[in-house]
PDB file of C-alpha atoms in Angstrom:
ATOM      1  CA  GLN A   1      -0.118   0.172  -0.038  1.00  0.00           C
ATOM      2  CA  VAL A   2       1.486   3.639  -1.379  1.00  0.00           C
ATOM      3  CA  GLN A   3      -0.214   7.090   0.368  1.00  0.00           C
ATOM      4  CA  LEU A   4       0.848  10.192  -0.626  1.00  0.00           C
ATOM      5  CA  VAL A   5      -0.040  12.887   2.099  1.00  0.00           C
ATOM      6  CA  GLU A   6      -0.181  16.857   1.294  1.00  0.00           C
ATOM      7  CA  SER A   7       0.403  20.036   3.186  1.00  0.00           C
ATOM      8  CA  GLY A   8       0.742  23.473   3.660  1.00  0.00           C
ATOM      9  CA  GLY A   9      -2.134  24.739   1.679  1.00  0.00           C
ATOM     10  CA  GLY A  10      -3.838  27.721   3.080  1.00  0.00           C
ATOM     11  CA  LEU A  11      -5.119  31.392   2.904  1.00  0.00           C
ATOM     12  CA  VAL A  12      -2.977  34.103   1.817  1.00  0.00           C
ATOM     13  CA  GLN A  13      -2.964  37.561   0.486  1.00  0.00           C
ATOM     14  CA  PRO A  14      -1.553  38.251  -3.208  1.00  0.00           C
ATOM     15  CA  GLY A  15       2.153  38.283  -3.809  1.00  0.00           C
ATOM     16  CA  GLY A  16       2.596  35.840  -0.811  1.00  0.00           C
ATOM     17  CA  SER A  17       4.182  32.777  -0.686  1.00  0.00           C
ATOM     18  CA  LEU A  18       3.232  28.762   0.638  1.00  0.00           C
ATOM     19  CA  ARG A  19       5.249  26.037   0.506  1.00  0.00           C
ATOM     20  CA  LEU A  20       3.455  22.572  -0.187  1.00  0.00           C
ATOM     21  CA  SER A  21       4.809  19.083   0.604  1.00  0.00           C
ATOM     22  CA  CYS A  22       3.911  15.488  -0.155  1.00  0.00           C
ATOM     23  CA  ALA A  23       5.252  12.359   1.778  1.00  0.00           C
ATOM     24  CA  ALA A  24       5.120   9.418   0.141  1.00  0.00           C
ATOM     25  CA  SER A  25       4.832   6.770   2.475  1.00  0.00           C
ATOM     26  CA  GLY A  26       4.675   2.110   2.680  1.00  0.00           C
ATOM     27  CA  SER A  27       5.658  -1.057   0.696  1.00  0.00           C
ATOM     28  CA  ILE A  28       8.123   2.259  -1.780  1.00  0.00           C
ATOM     29  CA  LEU A  29      10.949   0.601  -3.650  1.00  0.00           C
ATOM     30  CA  SER A  30      12.188   3.195  -6.102  1.00  0.00           C
ATOM     31  CA  ILE A  31       9.961   6.688  -6.780  1.00  0.00           C
ATOM     32  CA  ASN A  32      10.454   7.915 -10.470  1.00  0.00           C
ATOM     33  CA  ALA A  33       8.845  11.643 -11.301  1.00  0.00           C
ATOM     34  CA  MET A  34       6.522  13.646  -9.288  1.00  0.00           C
ATOM     35  CA  GLY A  35       4.881  16.483  -9.656  1.00  0.00           C
ATOM     36  CA  TRP A  36       2.116  19.157  -9.104  1.00  0.00           C
ATOM     37  CA  TYR A  37      -0.662  19.188 -10.561  1.00  0.00           C
ATOM     38  CA  ARG A  38      -4.354  22.040  -9.947  1.00  0.00           C
ATOM     39  CA  GLN A  39      -7.839  22.115 -10.268  1.00  0.00           C
ATOM     40  CA  ALA A  40      -9.596  25.213  -9.989  1.00  0.00           C
ATOM     41  CA  PRO A  41     -13.423  25.094  -9.761  1.00  0.00           C
ATOM     42  CA  GLY A  42     -15.255  24.615 -13.163  1.00  0.00           C
ATOM     43  CA  LYS A  43     -11.914  24.159 -14.997  1.00  0.00           C
ATOM     44  CA  GLU A  44     -10.124  20.547 -15.438  1.00  0.00           C
ATOM     45  CA  ARG A  45      -6.758  19.754 -13.472  1.00  0.00           C
ATOM     46  CA  GLU A  46      -3.745  21.222 -15.401  1.00  0.00           C
ATOM     47  CA  SER A  47       0.004  20.075 -14.471  1.00  0.00           C
ATOM     48  CA  VAL A  48       1.690  22.374 -12.074  1.00  0.00           C
ATOM     49  CA  ALA A  49       5.543  21.218 -12.081  1.00  0.00           C
ATOM     50  CA  GLY A  50       7.601  18.635 -13.059  1.00  0.00           C
ATOM     51  CA  ILE A  51      10.853  17.108 -11.146  1.00  0.00           C
ATOM     52  CA  THR A  52      12.503  14.035 -12.465  1.00  0.00           C
ATOM     53  CA  SER A  53      14.291  11.411 -10.667  1.00  0.00           C
ATOM     54  CA  GLY A  54      17.344  13.034 -12.188  1.00  0.00           C
ATOM     55  CA  ASP A  55      16.239  16.337 -10.059  1.00  0.00           C
ATOM     56  CA  SER A  56      15.348  17.741 -13.890  1.00  0.00           C
ATOM     57  CA  THR A  57      12.284  19.926 -13.811  1.00  0.00           C
ATOM     58  CA  ASN A  58      10.046  21.942 -16.065  1.00  0.00           C
ATOM     59  CA  TYR A  59       6.973  24.063 -15.162  1.00  0.00           C
ATOM     60  CA  ALA A  60       3.948  25.633 -16.484  1.00  0.00           C
ATOM     61  CA  ASP A  61       4.356  28.536 -18.029  1.00  0.00           C
ATOM     62  CA  SER A  62       1.755  30.834 -15.574  1.00  0.00           C
ATOM     63  CA  VAL A  63       4.257  29.718 -12.595  1.00  0.00           C
ATOM     64  CA  LYS A  64       7.630  29.772 -14.292  1.00  0.00           C
ATOM     65  CA  GLY A  65      10.110  32.232 -12.561  1.00  0.00           C
ATOM     66  CA  ARG A  66       7.387  32.000  -9.616  1.00  0.00           C
ATOM     67  CA  PHE A  67       6.793  28.334  -8.520  1.00  0.00           C
ATOM     68  CA  THR A  68       9.985  26.047  -7.464  1.00  0.00           C
ATOM     69  CA  ILE A  69       9.816  22.307  -7.503  1.00  0.00           C
ATOM     70  CA  SER A  70      12.435  19.981  -5.310  1.00  0.00           C
ATOM     71  CA  ARG A  71      12.179  16.697  -3.936  1.00  0.00           C
ATOM     72  CA  ASP A  72      14.055  14.840  -1.054  1.00  0.00           C
ATOM     73  CA  ASN A  73      14.850  11.447  -1.865  1.00  0.00           C
ATOM     74  CA  ALA A  74      15.611   9.811   1.657  1.00  0.00           C
ATOM     75  CA  LYS A  75      12.366  11.354   2.802  1.00  0.00           C
ATOM     76  CA  ASN A  76      10.259  10.491  -0.040  1.00  0.00           C
ATOM     77  CA  THR A  77       9.293  13.415  -0.525  1.00  0.00           C
ATOM     78  CA  VAL A  78       8.237  16.789  -3.043  1.00  0.00           C
ATOM     79  CA  TYR A  79       7.735  19.464  -2.294  1.00  0.00           C
ATOM     80  CA  LEU A  80       6.011  23.191  -4.300  1.00  0.00           C
ATOM     81  CA  GLN A  81       7.732  26.613  -2.862  1.00  0.00           C
ATOM     82  CA  MET A  82       5.346  29.028  -4.006  1.00  0.00           C
ATOM     83  CA  ASN A  83       6.728  32.962  -4.237  1.00  0.00           C
ATOM     84  CA  SER A  84       4.091  35.680  -6.250  1.00  0.00           C
ATOM     85  CA  LEU A  85       1.247  34.016  -5.587  1.00  0.00           C
ATOM     86  CA  LYS A  86      -1.645  35.289  -7.609  1.00  0.00           C
ATOM     87  CA  PRO A  87      -5.522  34.909  -7.430  1.00  0.00           C
ATOM     88  CA  GLU A  88      -5.802  32.849 -10.699  1.00  0.00           C
ATOM     89  CA  ASP A  89      -3.005  30.688  -8.829  1.00  0.00           C
ATOM     90  CA  THR A  90      -6.410  29.631  -6.365  1.00  0.00           C
ATOM     91  CA  ALA A  91      -7.584  25.921  -6.860  1.00  0.00           C
ATOM     92  CA  VAL A  92      -6.897  22.311  -5.147  1.00  0.00           C
ATOM     93  CA  TYR A  93      -3.586  21.197  -5.649  1.00  0.00           C
ATOM     94  CA  TYR A  94      -2.813  17.408  -5.778  1.00  0.00           C
ATOM     95  CA  CYS A  95       0.551  15.839  -5.436  1.00  0.00           C
ATOM     96  CA  ASN A  96       1.489  12.719  -8.532  1.00  0.00           C
ATOM     97  CA  ALA A  97       3.915  10.415  -8.177  1.00  0.00           C
ATOM     98  CA  ASN A  98       5.302   7.586 -10.057  1.00  0.00           C
ATOM     99  CA  ILE A  99       6.378   4.654  -8.245  1.00  0.00           C
ATOM    100  CA  ARG A 100       7.140   1.358  -8.349  1.00  0.00           C
ATOM    101  CA  SER A 101       6.027  -0.469  -4.864  1.00  0.00           C
ATOM    102  CA  PHE A 102       6.701  -4.602  -3.732  1.00  0.00           C
ATOM    103  CA  VAL A 103       3.299  -5.217  -4.306  1.00  0.00           C
ATOM    104  CA  SER A 104       2.589  -3.894  -7.562  1.00  0.00           C
ATOM    105  CA  ASN A 105       4.560  -2.958 -10.842  1.00  0.00           C
ATOM    106  CA  VAL A 106       5.171   0.899 -11.496  1.00  0.00           C
ATOM    107  CA  ARG A 107       2.264   3.375 -11.664  1.00  0.00           C
ATOM    108  CA  ASP A 108       1.265   6.379 -10.656  1.00  0.00           C
ATOM    109  CA  TYR A 109      -0.512   7.785  -7.252  1.00  0.00           C
ATOM    110  CA  TRP A 110      -2.135  10.562  -6.240  1.00  0.00           C
ATOM    111  CA  GLY A 111      -2.488  12.862  -3.113  1.00  0.00           C
ATOM    112  CA  GLN A 112      -5.607  13.715  -1.205  1.00  0.00           C
ATOM    113  CA  GLY A 113      -5.254  17.268  -2.407  1.00  0.00           C
ATOM    114  CA  THR A 114      -4.850  20.708  -0.932  1.00  0.00           C
ATOM    115  CA  GLN A 115      -6.595  23.936  -1.045  1.00  0.00           C
ATOM    116  CA  VAL A 116      -4.939  27.247  -2.044  1.00  0.00           C
ATOM    117  CA  THR A 117      -6.619  30.708  -1.338  1.00  0.00           C
ATOM    118  CA  VAL A 118      -5.176  33.618  -3.159  1.00  0.00           C
ATOM    119  CA  SER A 119      -7.466  36.409  -1.819  1.00  0.00           C
ATOM    120  CA  SER A 120      -7.060  39.322  -0.050  1.00  0.00           C
TER     121      SER A 120
END
């Protein structure tokens, strides 16, 4: 059994910062790519940022220069540092990880989501 647990969401004023964390736990053999997605009300889920096992990163154009993704392999954790937040960043943020476990072939796992609200 593999679980992804997110934390760090909340309410922040425009221009503020938040740091999201996502910890993977369970019968993990290895973790490949990890990433963050978000879904705003009435919109489809979209990719925000991703990071490979070799620490190569990619970002959505809308967050480049403001968000930074990183990972701590010893802790099976991925982070999303979000700076200069805008109201349009308001969404539920989901963590995703591509994991090989003791009981399953490689597959994607999702966290439960954490709400980020940017408002004055």
